[in-house]
Amino acid sequence: MSSLLEQLIEALRVLPGVGQKSAQRMAYHVLEREREGGKRLAETLAESIERIGHCARCRDFAETEICPICASAARDAHQLCAVESPADRLAIEQATGYRGLYFVLQGRLSPLDGVGPNELGLDKLAARLAEGEVKELIIATNPTVEGEATAHYLAQLARKHGVRPSRLAHGVPLGGELEYVDRGTLSHAFGSRTEMPS
Amino acid sequence: MSSLLEQLIEALRVLPGVGQKSAQRMAYHVLEREREGGKRLAETLAESIERIGHCARCRDFAETEICPICASAARDAHQLCAVESPADRLAIEQATGYRGLYFVLQGRLSPLDGVGPNELGLDKLAARLAEGEVKELIIATNPTVEGEATAHYLAQLARKHGVRPSRLAHGVPLGGELEYVDRGTLSHAFGSRTEMPS
């Protein structure tokens, strides 16, 4: 094997979920059948790493200092939605008709891993809430232990600045079967049952 | 989302087994946590695509005109092992103590897909066998229908040039349980049983 090929296989392993075998398969596939696509990938990747930074307002990825959503006059500045990651922001943007703004924490509170309020830019968020324009902080952290802890922290922060905190509803997912829903979710959904409209 | 990020996600999909969701995860992961590694990947990928071609003798990937194995004086030129892909060659090289040379078909006979003897470089293989140095052609194509057809074709080619063809043994894999071995393999292993040494 050529040593450049070995280097390529090694380099591919920075991608998440890619081990030795997959990296090998990827390298062979690109060299055998996708040289054009591989070239484009190399160029786009280099350019992305050089040019994509973080939005100064919402901390999401952005090519410009302020991302297009934060810069848009069409978005409602009274609503701010806090998410853990850019992927979560994208999921909400694609699935819902939400027209407010976002704040991307880039993580969740996790003291054991050294992730505290500073790492999540909560000083920035506090300053933003203090400005007075935001009326509702929609907390969309993940329903994990750490996500819930983060949500409680954010709710306190919001209340301190006179902002109404809200949380995504938990419950049985659409299309889910009760039999296969985990106990915690089912118990929560049962407790949070709502009256049916007639 | 920045459009450069969308381009990156799209570009990552040339990798085998990578769909929209994985590409997204990979892009976010590299931008969040692996900028150095991503930069190295972009460079190595670009350099590999530019510099890695095929060995003029064995058709394996090579940075030079003749790959290190074909160029090595330490390898036994009397034995030639035909494999379908560079990955197969690598697997044999890593698992066995084989010291002969290789011929990489870069595919298998598949008339329906337009893959005939020319696409597999069999004219080159025939010329090589005609040189007279090769005494044994070890046929290590995959035990699939097309791999078997290719093996038969190669065996005929070998005999025509007075070269002895051999085939990897088929049978129950080491550590396999008879109960879970597929019928074809079991039947073959039963029929090819060998006497036990006392």
Tab-separated table of C-alpha atoms in Angstrom, chain B residues 43-197:
chain	number	residue	atom	x	y	z
B	43	GLU	CA	-5.124	18.359	2.016
B	44	THR	CA	-4.500	14.603	2.025
B	45	LEU	CA	-7.605	13.969	-0.051
B	46	ALA	CA	-6.632	16.534	-2.683
B	47	GLU	CA	-3.068	15.207	-2.825
B	48	SER	CA	-4.225	11.565	-3.008
B	49	ILE	CA	-6.591	12.244	-5.879
B	50	GLU	CA	-3.843	14.039	-7.742
B	51	ARG	CA	-1.020	11.606	-7.096
B	52	ILE	CA	-2.477	8.110	-6.622
B	53	GLY	CA	-2.839	6.210	-9.879
B	54	HIS	CA	-2.608	2.532	-10.806
B	55	CYS	CA	0.490	0.349	-10.818
B	56	ALA	CA	1.392	-0.455	-14.429
B	57	ARG	CA	2.059	-4.099	-13.500
B	58	CYS	CA	-0.598	-5.172	-10.992
B	59	ARG	CA	-3.252	-2.441	-11.398
B	60	ASP	CA	-3.315	-1.787	-7.643
B	61	PHE	CA	-3.320	1.810	-6.400
B	62	ALA	CA	0.179	3.306	-6.443
B	63	GLU	CA	1.886	6.666	-6.134
B	64	THR	CA	4.649	5.515	-8.453
B	65	GLU	CA	4.447	3.838	-11.867
B	66	ILE	CA	5.248	0.452	-10.315
B	67	CYS	CA	3.923	-0.212	-6.807
B	68	PRO	CA	6.328	-1.151	-3.971
B	69	ILE	CA	5.241	-4.816	-3.970
B	70	CYS	CA	5.756	-5.287	-7.721
B	71	ALA	CA	9.072	-3.427	-7.491
B	72	SER	CA	10.325	-5.510	-4.551
B	73	ALA	CA	13.096	-8.017	-5.304
B	74	ALA	CA	12.139	-9.933	-2.150
B	75	ARG	CA	8.806	-11.146	-3.564
B	76	ASP	CA	8.479	-14.500	-5.338
B	77	ALA	CA	7.663	-13.841	-9.011
B	78	HIS	CA	6.596	-17.487	-9.557
B	79	GLN	CA	3.339	-16.946	-7.693
B	80	LEU	CA	0.660	-14.496	-8.807
B	81	CYS	CA	-2.509	-13.919	-6.797
B	82	ALA	CA	-5.552	-12.471	-8.604
B	83	VAL	CA	-7.925	-10.445	-6.416
B	84	GLU	CA	-10.979	-8.352	-7.197
B	85	SER	CA	-10.046	-5.175	-5.349
B	86	PRO	CA	-7.217	-3.358	-3.578
B	87	ALA	CA	-9.059	-4.008	-0.300
B	88	ASP	CA	-8.896	-7.776	-0.959
B	89	ARG	CA	-5.182	-7.508	-1.714
B	90	LEU	CA	-4.661	-5.661	1.549
B	91	ALA	CA	-6.661	-8.265	3.500
B	92	ILE	CA	-4.534	-11.116	2.111
B	93	GLU	CA	-1.318	-9.187	2.662
B	94	GLN	CA	-2.243	-8.540	6.296
B	95	ALA	CA	-3.640	-12.005	7.122
B	96	THR	CA	-1.296	-14.385	5.343
B	97	GLY	CA	2.437	-14.805	4.953
B	98	TYR	CA	2.112	-14.740	1.153
B	99	ARG	CA	5.339	-13.547	-0.471
B	100	GLY	CA	4.354	-13.704	-4.157
B	101	LEU	CA	2.951	-10.980	-6.389
B	102	TYR	CA	-0.609	-9.767	-7.032
B	103	PHE	CA	-2.865	-8.868	-9.910
B	104	VAL	CA	-5.801	-6.591	-9.049
B	105	LEU	CA	-8.764	-7.045	-11.396
B	106	GLN	CA	-10.571	-3.933	-10.098
B	107	GLY	CA	-13.877	-5.764	-10.490
B	108	ARG	CA	-15.297	-9.123	-11.572
B	109	LEU	CA	-16.788	-10.430	-14.803
B	110	SER	CA	-20.347	-9.126	-15.041
B	111	PRO	CA	-21.598	-9.039	-18.630
B	112	LEU	CA	-24.915	-7.443	-17.644
B	113	ASP	CA	-23.032	-4.454	-16.209
B	114	GLY	CA	-20.755	-4.278	-19.220
B	115	VAL	CA	-17.750	-5.643	-17.348
B	116	GLY	CA	-15.900	-8.041	-19.656
B	117	PRO	CA	-12.307	-9.329	-19.838
B	118	ASN	CA	-11.026	-5.993	-21.176
B	119	GLU	CA	-12.349	-3.993	-18.210
B	120	LEU	CA	-10.511	-6.358	-15.865
B	121	GLY	CA	-7.217	-5.961	-17.728
B	122	LEU	CA	-7.169	-9.661	-18.604
B	123	ASP	CA	-5.189	-8.923	-21.779
B	124	LYS	CA	-2.481	-7.601	-19.471
B	125	LEU	CA	-2.788	-10.672	-17.249
B	126	ALA	CA	-2.560	-12.993	-20.288
B	127	ALA	CA	0.591	-11.207	-21.485
B	128	ARG	CA	2.055	-11.599	-18.016
B	129	LEU	CA	1.263	-15.323	-17.873
B	130	ALA	CA	2.770	-15.723	-21.373
B	131	GLU	CA	6.091	-14.331	-20.100
B	132	GLY	CA	6.624	-17.733	-18.480
B	133	GLU	CA	7.860	-16.583	-15.082
B	134	VAL	CA	4.566	-17.227	-13.257
B	135	LYS	CA	4.130	-20.884	-12.251
B	136	GLU	CA	0.963	-20.657	-10.135
B	137	LEU	CA	-2.047	-18.363	-10.439
B	138	ILE	CA	-3.780	-18.171	-7.054
B	139	ILE	CA	-7.362	-17.127	-7.769
B	140	ALA	CA	-8.760	-15.211	-4.797
B	141	THR	CA	-11.959	-13.739	-6.248
B	142	ASN	CA	-14.924	-13.551	-3.890
B	143	PRO	CA	-17.095	-16.669	-3.469
B	144	THR	CA	-20.087	-15.003	-5.168
B	145	VAL	CA	-21.733	-16.086	-8.417
B	146	GLU	CA	-19.819	-13.491	-10.403
B	147	GLY	CA	-16.614	-14.148	-8.491
B	148	GLU	CA	-16.901	-17.875	-9.272
B	149	ALA	CA	-17.515	-17.183	-12.969
B	150	THR	CA	-14.452	-14.941	-12.983
B	151	ALA	CA	-12.461	-17.668	-11.238
B	152	HIS	CA	-13.377	-20.224	-13.922
B	153	TYR	CA	-12.422	-17.802	-16.658
B	154	LEU	CA	-9.079	-17.092	-14.992
B	155	ALA	CA	-8.400	-20.808	-14.498
B	156	GLN	CA	-8.885	-21.447	-18.224
B	157	LEU	CA	-6.618	-18.519	-19.050
B	158	ALA	CA	-3.945	-19.916	-16.742
B	159	ARG	CA	-4.107	-23.432	-18.205
B	160	LYS	CA	-3.842	-22.008	-21.729
B	161	HIS	CA	-0.483	-20.541	-20.768
B	162	GLY	CA	0.701	-23.618	-18.921
B	163	VAL	CA	0.244	-22.008	-15.520
B	164	ARG	CA	-1.232	-24.002	-12.617
B	165	PRO	CA	-4.437	-22.337	-11.307
B	166	SER	CA	-5.421	-22.677	-7.626
B	167	ARG	CA	-8.368	-21.404	-5.635
B	168	LEU	CA	-8.723	-20.394	-1.986
B	169	ALA	CA	-10.316	-23.181	0.077
B	170	HIS	CA	-13.999	-22.797	0.885
B	171	GLY	CA	-15.504	-24.229	4.049
B	172	VAL	CA	-16.705	-23.565	7.552
B	173	PRO	CA	-15.031	-20.404	8.887
B	174	LEU	CA	-12.829	-20.774	11.968
B	175	GLY	CA	-14.864	-20.063	15.084
B	176	GLY	CA	-18.095	-20.535	13.121
B	177	GLU	CA	-20.867	-22.743	14.467
B	178	LEU	CA	-22.238	-25.335	12.053
B	179	GLU	CA	-25.767	-24.409	13.075
B	180	TYR	CA	-25.340	-20.900	11.748
B	181	VAL	CA	-23.264	-21.590	8.646
B	182	ASP	CA	-25.262	-21.131	5.432
B	183	ARG	CA	-26.341	-24.269	3.571
B	184	GLY	CA	-24.165	-23.734	0.500
B	185	THR	CA	-21.023	-23.392	2.590
B	186	LEU	CA	-21.922	-26.379	4.755
B	187	SER	CA	-22.662	-28.571	1.749
B	188	HIS	CA	-19.388	-27.506	0.136
B	189	ALA	CA	-17.422	-28.112	3.339
B	190	PHE	CA	-19.022	-31.538	3.729
B	191	GLY	CA	-18.211	-32.534	0.150
B	192	SER	CA	-14.639	-31.260	0.420
B	193	ARG	CA	-13.898	-32.992	3.727
B	194	THR	CA	-10.286	-34.076	4.187
B	195	GLU	CA	-8.826	-37.009	6.049
B	196	MET	CA	-7.577	-36.152	9.499
B	197	PRO	CA	-3.901	-36.707	10.164
